[in-house]
mmCIF file of C-alpha atoms in Angstrom:
data_model
loop_
_atom_site.group_PDB
_atom_site.id
_atom_site.type_symbol
_atom_site.label_atom_id
_atom_site.label_comp_id
_atom_site.label_asym_id
_atom_site.label_seq_id
_atom_site.Cartn_x
_atom_site.Cartn_y
_atom_site.Cartn_z
ATOM 1 C CA MET T 1 161.833 -110.949 19.451
ATOM 2 C CA LYS T 2 158.824 -113.207 18.965
ATOM 3 C CA THR T 3 158.861 -114.916 15.594
ATOM 4 C CA GLN T 4 156.289 -116.774 13.573
ATOM 5 C CA ALA T 5 156.759 -119.198 10.735
ATOM 6 C CA ILE T 6 156.902 -117.470 7.370
ATOM 7 C CA VAL T 7 154.000 -118.097 5.001
ATOM 8 C CA GLU T 8 155.210 -117.616 1.441
ATOM 9 C CA ALA T 9 153.210 -115.497 -0.963
ATOM 10 C CA GLN T 10 150.460 -116.935 -3.084
ATOM 11 C CA ILE T 11 150.860 -115.316 -6.513
ATOM 12 C CA ASP T 12 148.506 -115.663 -9.473
ATOM 13 C CA PHE T 13 150.048 -114.746 -12.821
ATOM 14 C CA ASP T 14 146.932 -115.659 -14.788
ATOM 15 C CA HIS T 15 144.244 -113.708 -12.967
ATOM 16 C CA PRO T 16 141.515 -112.624 -15.416
ATOM 17 C CA GLY T 17 141.715 -109.011 -16.513
ATOM 18 C CA HIS T 18 145.283 -108.325 -15.364
ATOM 19 C CA ASP T 19 147.262 -109.278 -18.491
ATOM 20 C CA GLY T 20 149.800 -111.424 -16.695
ATOM 21 C CA LEU T 21 150.499 -109.001 -13.837
ATOM 22 C CA ALA T 22 151.352 -110.701 -10.563
ATOM 23 C CA TRP T 23 148.165 -110.775 -8.467
ATOM 24 C CA ALA T 24 147.939 -111.431 -4.720
ATOM 25 C CA PRO T 25 144.667 -113.291 -4.023
ATOM 26 C CA GLY T 26 144.996 -112.811 -0.267
ATOM 27 C CA PHE T 27 145.093 -109.021 -0.641
ATOM 28 C CA GLN T 28 143.039 -108.664 -3.832
ATOM 29 C CA ASP T 29 145.682 -106.409 -5.322
ATOM 30 C CA VAL T 30 148.440 -106.387 -7.932
ATOM 31 C CA TYR T 31 152.136 -106.207 -7.092
ATOM 32 C CA HIS T 32 152.810 -103.200 -9.296
ATOM 33 C CA ALA T 33 151.188 -100.812 -11.740
ATOM 34 C CA ARG T 34 150.244 -101.933 -15.228
ATOM 35 C CA ASP T 35 152.634 -99.365 -16.751
ATOM 36 C CA GLY T 36 155.697 -101.184 -15.450
ATOM 37 C CA ALA T 37 157.353 -102.006 -12.135
ATOM 38 C CA PHE T 38 160.682 -100.298 -12.892
ATOM 39 C CA ALA T 39 158.993 -97.205 -14.294
ATOM 40 C CA GLN T 40 156.845 -97.019 -11.164
ATOM 41 C CA ALA T 41 159.888 -97.444 -8.904
ATOM 42 C CA ARG T 42 161.781 -94.687 -10.695
ATOM 43 C CA HIS T 43 158.846 -92.257 -10.668
ATOM 44 C CA VAL T 44 157.470 -92.857 -7.184
ATOM 45 C CA PHE T 45 160.335 -94.029 -5.023
ATOM 46 C CA LEU T 46 163.538 -92.793 -6.619
ATOM 47 C CA ARG T 47 162.288 -89.414 -7.843
ATOM 48 C CA GLY T 48 160.029 -89.039 -4.821
ATOM 49 C CA ASN T 49 163.093 -89.302 -2.561
ATOM 50 C CA GLY T 50 165.302 -87.073 -4.707
ATOM 51 C CA LEU T 51 167.412 -89.934 -6.023
ATOM 52 C CA PRO T 52 169.961 -90.407 -7.397
ATOM 53 C CA GLY T 53 170.926 -86.815 -6.586
ATOM 54 C CA ARG T 54 170.817 -87.177 -2.800
ATOM 55 C CA TRP T 55 173.227 -90.097 -2.639
ATOM 56 C CA GLN T 56 175.845 -88.557 -4.948
ATOM 57 C CA GLY T 57 179.252 -88.063 -3.402
ATOM 58 C CA ARG T 58 178.285 -89.691 -0.113
ATOM 59 C CA GLY T 59 180.078 -92.525 1.600
ATOM 60 C CA ARG T 60 176.884 -94.372 2.509
ATOM 61 C CA PHE T 61 173.190 -94.034 1.761
ATOM 62 C CA ALA T 62 170.517 -96.164 3.429
ATOM 63 C CA ILE T 63 166.983 -96.835 2.211
ATOM 64 C CA LEU T 64 164.226 -98.552 4.163
ATOM 65 C CA GLU T 65 161.307 -100.170 2.351
ATOM 66 C CA THR T 66 158.025 -101.531 3.648
ATOM 67 C CA GLY T 67 156.995 -104.417 1.418
ATOM 68 C CA PHE T 68 159.763 -106.054 -0.645
ATOM 69 C CA GLY T 69 157.229 -107.830 -2.832
ATOM 70 C CA LEU T 70 158.937 -109.070 -5.981
ATOM 71 C CA GLY T 71 162.002 -106.900 -5.414
ATOM 72 C CA ASN T 72 161.416 -104.495 -8.291
ATOM 73 C CA ASN T 73 162.043 -101.378 -6.214
ATOM 74 C CA PHE T 74 165.344 -102.792 -4.993
ATOM 75 C CA LEU T 75 166.424 -103.828 -8.482
ATOM 76 C CA ALA T 76 165.457 -100.469 -10.008
ATOM 77 C CA THR T 77 167.386 -98.659 -7.253
ATOM 78 C CA TRP T 78 170.420 -100.892 -7.710
ATOM 79 C CA ALA T 79 170.296 -100.292 -11.488
ATOM 80 C CA ALA T 80 170.121 -96.522 -10.943
ATOM 81 C CA TRP T 81 173.077 -96.746 -8.552
ATOM 82 C CA ARG T 82 175.135 -98.655 -11.101
ATOM 83 C CA ASP T 83 174.297 -96.152 -13.846
ATOM 84 C CA ASP T 84 175.306 -93.133 -11.744
ATOM 85 C CA PRO T 85 179.007 -92.202 -12.039
ATOM 86 C CA GLN T 86 178.677 -90.072 -8.891
ATOM 87 C CA ARG T 87 177.006 -92.825 -6.848
ATOM 88 C CA CYS T 88 177.611 -93.233 -3.134
ATOM 89 C CA GLU T 89 180.327 -95.616 -2.016
ATOM 90 C CA ARG T 90 177.860 -97.958 -0.291
ATOM 91 C CA LEU T 91 174.140 -98.453 -0.801
ATOM 92 C CA VAL T 92 172.237 -100.165 2.024
ATOM 93 C CA PHE T 93 168.684 -101.290 1.280
ATOM 94 C CA VAL T 94 166.601 -102.581 4.202
ATOM 95 C CA SER T 95 163.261 -104.149 3.314
ATOM 96 C CA MET T 96 160.552 -105.880 5.336
ATOM 97 C CA GLU T 97 158.352 -108.588 3.843
ATOM 98 C CA LYS T 98 155.814 -110.779 5.612
ATOM 99 C CA HIS T 99 155.058 -113.070 2.654
ATOM 100 C CA PRO T 100 158.135 -113.490 0.448
ATOM 101 C CA PRO T 101 157.641 -115.095 -2.959
ATOM 102 C CA ARG T 102 158.769 -118.613 -3.705
ATOM 103 C CA ARG T 103 161.957 -118.685 -5.714
ATOM 104 C CA GLU T 104 160.153 -120.128 -8.747
ATOM 105 C CA ASP T 105 157.569 -117.335 -8.629
ATOM 106 C CA LEU T 106 160.316 -114.741 -8.316
ATOM 107 C CA ALA T 107 162.023 -116.240 -11.371
ATOM 108 C CA ARG T 108 158.779 -116.083 -13.351
ATOM 109 C CA ALA T 109 158.156 -112.475 -12.301
ATOM 110 C CA HIS T 110 161.607 -111.450 -13.565
ATOM 111 C CA ALA T 111 161.640 -113.524 -16.744
ATOM 112 C CA THR T 112 161.349 -110.292 -18.742
ATOM 113 C CA SER T 113 163.055 -107.981 -16.245
ATOM 114 C CA PRO T 114 164.538 -104.692 -17.533
ATOM 115 C CA ALA T 115 167.635 -105.638 -15.520
ATOM 116 C CA PRO T 116 168.051 -109.371 -16.174
ATOM 117 C CA ALA T 117 171.634 -109.582 -14.883
ATOM 118 C CA LEU T 118 170.701 -107.983 -11.572
ATOM 119 C CA ALA T 119 167.567 -110.108 -11.245
ATOM 120 C CA ALA T 120 169.678 -113.221 -11.820
ATOM 121 C CA GLN T 121 172.012 -112.202 -8.993
ATOM 122 C CA LEU T 122 169.056 -111.677 -6.666
ATOM 123 C CA LEU T 123 167.677 -115.104 -7.562
ATOM 124 C CA ALA T 124 171.057 -116.723 -6.984
ATOM 125 C CA GLN T 125 171.114 -115.425 -3.401
ATOM 126 C CA TRP T 126 167.394 -115.743 -2.637
ATOM 127 C CA PRO T 127 167.234 -116.838 1.027
ATOM 128 C CA PRO T 128 165.122 -119.520 2.679
ATOM 129 C CA ALA T 129 161.738 -118.453 4.049
ATOM 130 C CA THR T 130 162.800 -118.101 7.684
ATOM 131 C CA PRO T 131 161.928 -115.232 10.068
ATOM 132 C CA ASP T 132 165.395 -113.708 10.041
ATOM 133 C CA LEU T 133 167.288 -110.652 8.838
ATOM 134 C CA HIS T 134 168.912 -112.058 5.707
ATOM 135 C CA VAL T 135 172.055 -110.280 4.487
ATOM 136 C CA LEU T 136 172.620 -110.326 0.717
ATOM 137 C CA ASP T 137 175.736 -108.598 -0.621
ATOM 138 C CA PHE T 138 176.270 -107.495 -4.220
ATOM 139 C CA GLU T 139 178.893 -105.475 -6.074
ATOM 140 C CA GLY T 140 181.634 -106.768 -3.790
ATOM 141 C CA GLY T 141 179.701 -105.606 -0.728
ATOM 142 C CA ARG T 142 179.052 -102.081 -1.991
ATOM 143 C CA VAL T 143 175.340 -102.878 -2.336
ATOM 144 C CA ARG T 144 173.811 -104.633 0.652
ATOM 145 C CA LEU T 145 170.228 -105.886 0.880
ATOM 146 C CA LEU T 146 168.982 -106.554 4.409
ATOM 147 C CA LEU T 147 165.825 -108.567 3.932
ATOM 148 C CA ALA T 148 163.736 -108.769 7.106
ATOM 149 C CA LEU T 149 161.237 -111.583 6.678
ATOM 150 C CA GLY T 150 158.264 -111.340 8.997
ATOM 151 C CA ASP T 151 155.583 -108.951 10.182
ATOM 152 C CA VAL T 152 156.327 -105.223 10.053
ATOM 153 C CA ALA T 153 154.901 -104.915 13.574
ATOM 154 C CA THR T 154 157.701 -107.206 14.738
ATOM 155 C CA TRP T 155 160.508 -105.717 12.671
ATOM 156 C CA TRP T 156 159.920 -101.970 12.937
ATOM 157 C CA PRO T 157 160.830 -101.805 16.673
ATOM 158 C CA GLU T 158 163.819 -104.123 16.178
ATOM 159 C CA LEU T 159 165.546 -102.134 13.465
ATOM 160 C CA SER T 160 168.434 -99.845 14.352
ATOM 161 C CA GLY T 161 170.857 -97.628 12.498
ATOM 162 C CA GLN T 162 170.205 -94.508 10.457
ATOM 163 C CA ILE T 163 168.169 -94.329 7.264
ATOM 164 C CA ASP T 164 168.076 -91.578 4.663
ATOM 165 C CA ALA T 165 164.972 -92.442 2.632
ATOM 166 C CA CYS T 166 161.801 -94.511 2.937
ATOM 167 C CA TYR T 167 159.963 -96.414 0.228
ATOM 168 C CA LEU T 168 156.463 -96.892 1.610
ATOM 169 C CA ASP T 169 155.051 -99.642 -0.540
ATOM 170 C CA GLY T 170 152.921 -102.704 0.099
ATOM 171 C CA PHE T 171 149.369 -103.462 -0.903
ATOM 172 C CA ALA T 172 146.690 -100.793 -0.707
ATOM 173 C CA PRO T 173 145.791 -99.587 2.815
ATOM 174 C CA ALA T 174 142.231 -100.837 2.450
ATOM 175 C CA GLN T 175 143.513 -104.379 1.777
ATOM 176 C CA ASN T 176 146.541 -104.334 4.059
ATOM 177 C CA PRO T 177 145.980 -101.796 6.876
ATOM 178 C CA ALA T 178 148.657 -103.279 9.156
ATOM 179 C CA MET T 179 151.371 -102.204 6.730
ATOM 180 C CA TRP T 180 150.341 -98.547 7.107
ATOM 181 C CA ASP T 181 149.781 -98.466 10.855
ATOM 182 C CA ALA T 182 150.299 -94.919 12.157
ATOM 183 C CA HIS T 183 152.050 -96.077 15.333
ATOM 184 C CA LEU T 184 154.569 -98.121 13.337
ATOM 185 C CA LEU T 185 155.313 -95.280 10.936
ATOM 186 C CA ARG T 186 156.751 -93.331 13.867
ATOM 187 C CA HIS T 187 159.721 -95.688 13.798
ATOM 188 C CA ALA T 188 160.744 -94.094 10.505
ATOM 189 C CA THR T 189 161.608 -90.836 12.254
ATOM 190 C CA ARG T 190 163.205 -92.747 15.138
ATOM 191 C CA LEU T 191 165.627 -94.225 12.615
ATOM 192 C CA GLY T 192 165.802 -91.280 10.257
ATOM 193 C CA ALA T 193 168.581 -88.876 9.429
ATOM 194 C CA PRO T 194 167.802 -85.161 9.861
ATOM 195 C CA ASP T 195 167.075 -84.883 6.118
ATOM 196 C CA LEU T 196 164.956 -88.057 6.000
ATOM 197 C CA THR T 197 162.509 -88.291 3.103
ATOM 198 C CA ALA T 198 159.722 -90.700 2.211
ATOM 199 C CA ALA T 199 157.568 -91.389 -0.813
ATOM 200 C CA THR T 200 154.537 -93.515 -1.607
ATOM 201 C CA TRP T 201 152.006 -93.940 -4.375
ATOM 202 C CA SER T 202 149.146 -93.886 -1.846
ATOM 203 C CA ILE T 203 147.362 -90.669 -0.859
ATOM 204 C CA ALA T 204 144.843 -92.408 1.420
ATOM 205 C CA ARG T 205 143.780 -90.396 4.458
ATOM 206 C CA VAL T 206 145.170 -93.002 6.852
ATOM 207 C CA VAL T 207 148.580 -92.706 5.164
ATOM 208 C CA ARG T 208 148.576 -88.911 5.252
ATOM 209 C CA ASP T 209 147.552 -88.846 8.900
ATOM 210 C CA GLY T 210 150.125 -91.484 9.829
ATOM 211 C CA LEU T 211 152.981 -89.646 8.149
ATOM 212 C CA GLN T 212 152.027 -86.304 9.632
ATOM 213 C CA GLY T 213 151.768 -87.918 13.060
ATOM 214 C CA ALA T 214 155.232 -89.382 12.549
ATOM 215 C CA GLY T 215 156.684 -85.925 11.996
ATOM 216 C CA PHE T 216 156.672 -85.534 8.215
ATOM 217 C CA ALA T 217 155.683 -82.538 6.136
ATOM 218 C CA LEU T 218 153.694 -83.759 3.115
ATOM 219 C CA GLU T 219 153.348 -82.651 -0.486
ATOM 220 C CA ARG T 220 151.319 -84.089 -3.315
ATOM 221 C CA ALA T 221 153.143 -84.776 -6.559
ATOM 222 C CA PRO T 222 151.974 -86.096 -9.934
ATOM 223 C CA GLY T 223 151.238 -89.800 -9.638
ATOM 224 C CA PHE T 224 152.325 -92.653 -11.850
ATOM 225 C CA GLY T 225 150.199 -94.372 -14.446
ATOM 226 C CA SER T 226 146.508 -94.245 -13.601
ATOM 227 C CA LYS T 227 147.109 -92.482 -10.280
ATOM 228 C CA ARG T 228 146.694 -88.720 -10.418
ATOM 229 C CA ASP T 229 148.666 -87.998 -7.236
ATOM 230 C CA MET T 230 151.319 -89.484 -4.980
ATOM 231 C CA LEU T 231 152.867 -88.352 -1.698
ATOM 232 C CA VAL T 232 156.350 -87.072 -1.039
ATOM 233 C CA ALA T 233 157.360 -86.353 2.528
ATOM 234 C CA ARG T 234 160.229 -84.681 4.318
ATOM 235 C CA ARG T 235 160.952 -84.909 7.968
ATOM 236 C CA HIS T 236 160.184 -81.770 9.947
ATOM 237 C CA PRO T 237 163.488 -80.260 11.114
ATOM 238 C CA LEU T 238 164.357 -80.759 14.739
ATOM 239 C CA PRO T 239 164.190 -77.682 16.953
ATOM 240 C CA ALA T 240 167.504 -75.813 17.082
ATOM 241 C CA GLN T 241 167.838 -76.393 20.815
ATOM 242 C CA ALA T 242 167.480 -80.162 20.329
ATOM 243 C CA LEU T 243 170.198 -80.193 17.678
ATOM 244 C CA ALA T 244 172.462 -78.127 19.904
ATOM 245 C CA ARG T 245 172.022 -80.617 22.731
ATOM 246 C CA GLY T 246 172.786 -83.584 20.489
ATOM 247 C CA ILE T 247 169.361 -85.232 20.569
ATOM 248 C CA PRO T 248 169.439 -88.253 18.219
ATOM 249 C CA PRO T 249 167.088 -88.025 15.225
ATOM 250 C CA GLY T 250 163.669 -89.444 16.002
ATOM 251 C CA ARG T 251 163.970 -89.100 19.766
ATOM 252 C CA GLN T 252 162.629 -86.333 21.915
ATOM 253 C CA ALA T 253 164.681 -84.622 24.558
ATOM 254 C CA ALA T 254 163.913 -85.534 28.140
ATOM 255 C CA PRO T 255 162.470 -82.569 30.026
ATOM 256 C CA GLN T 256 165.067 -80.637 31.974
ATOM 257 C CA ALA T 257 164.722 -80.587 35.736
ATOM 258 C CA ARG T 258 163.268 -77.373 37.096
ATOM 259 C CA THR T 259 163.032 -75.986 40.610
ATOM 260 C CA ALA T 260 160.550 -73.646 42.208
ATOM 261 C CA LEU T 261 160.296 -71.874 45.530
ATOM 262 C CA VAL T 262 156.859 -72.038 47.129
ATOM 263 C CA ILE T 263 156.088 -69.468 49.816
ATOM 264 C CA GLY T 264 153.183 -70.484 51.956
ATOM 265 C CA ALA T 265 151.233 -73.699 52.204
ATOM 266 C CA GLY T 266 147.579 -74.574 51.879
ATOM 267 C CA LEU T 267 146.021 -75.602 48.563
ATOM 268 C CA ALA T 268 148.305 -73.408 46.466
ATOM 269 C CA GLY T 269 151.430 -74.822 48.067
ATOM 270 C CA ALA T 270 150.225 -78.414 47.719
ATOM 271 C CA ALA T 271 149.467 -77.860 44.043
#
């Protein structure tokens, strides 16, 4: 895997007109909605993926996120897991981030976190800015964060395993089109369980087309904050014959060999 040096995020907490919200000058966008990062995570990503209900009673549940940002989606998911008496035995959270925040910026972003104890644990394990898959374990290993630092175009093809839900986040498609690349989104179904779901706050045409091309059925749902709509997606079921033949989720069956008897020659026989 080709790697490039990690460039840490440039974050402006004093950008005019944004009331202290973390602002990314390089993308001309905020890190989360004005109405609250945890509230947005619960509405868009948890509810949009049917959580916590879908993980209840399961041995393991895996989530993949595009765009770790300041870690609010992870922290809100971890908090929901802790609060759920029927939670899964293990929660695995895989997240890709090209420009991770500096530790001091992360600390400032979570100075008033709704989950200060969890934020403090994340800060205590915050890894160096190297292009690696950093493994951070919490709750005695029952909650695992796999933080892939680097470009999504590099990491998507490298990831393996099975995921149950996708948090499609990141800056707006107009400012960060690489994050929403239709070809890369196909890796979600390559990795996905048969009941794979996805959710995002964006309803941009490029996002809708990319998800449909990746094999998702889409629905609009009420958006969060100032956004009227959001997208929820569920993977199209595999054909019954593919399931019967044991085709792994996200992969197509190779065509079966066929034979034919050609009587005669000439153009028809050659064809």
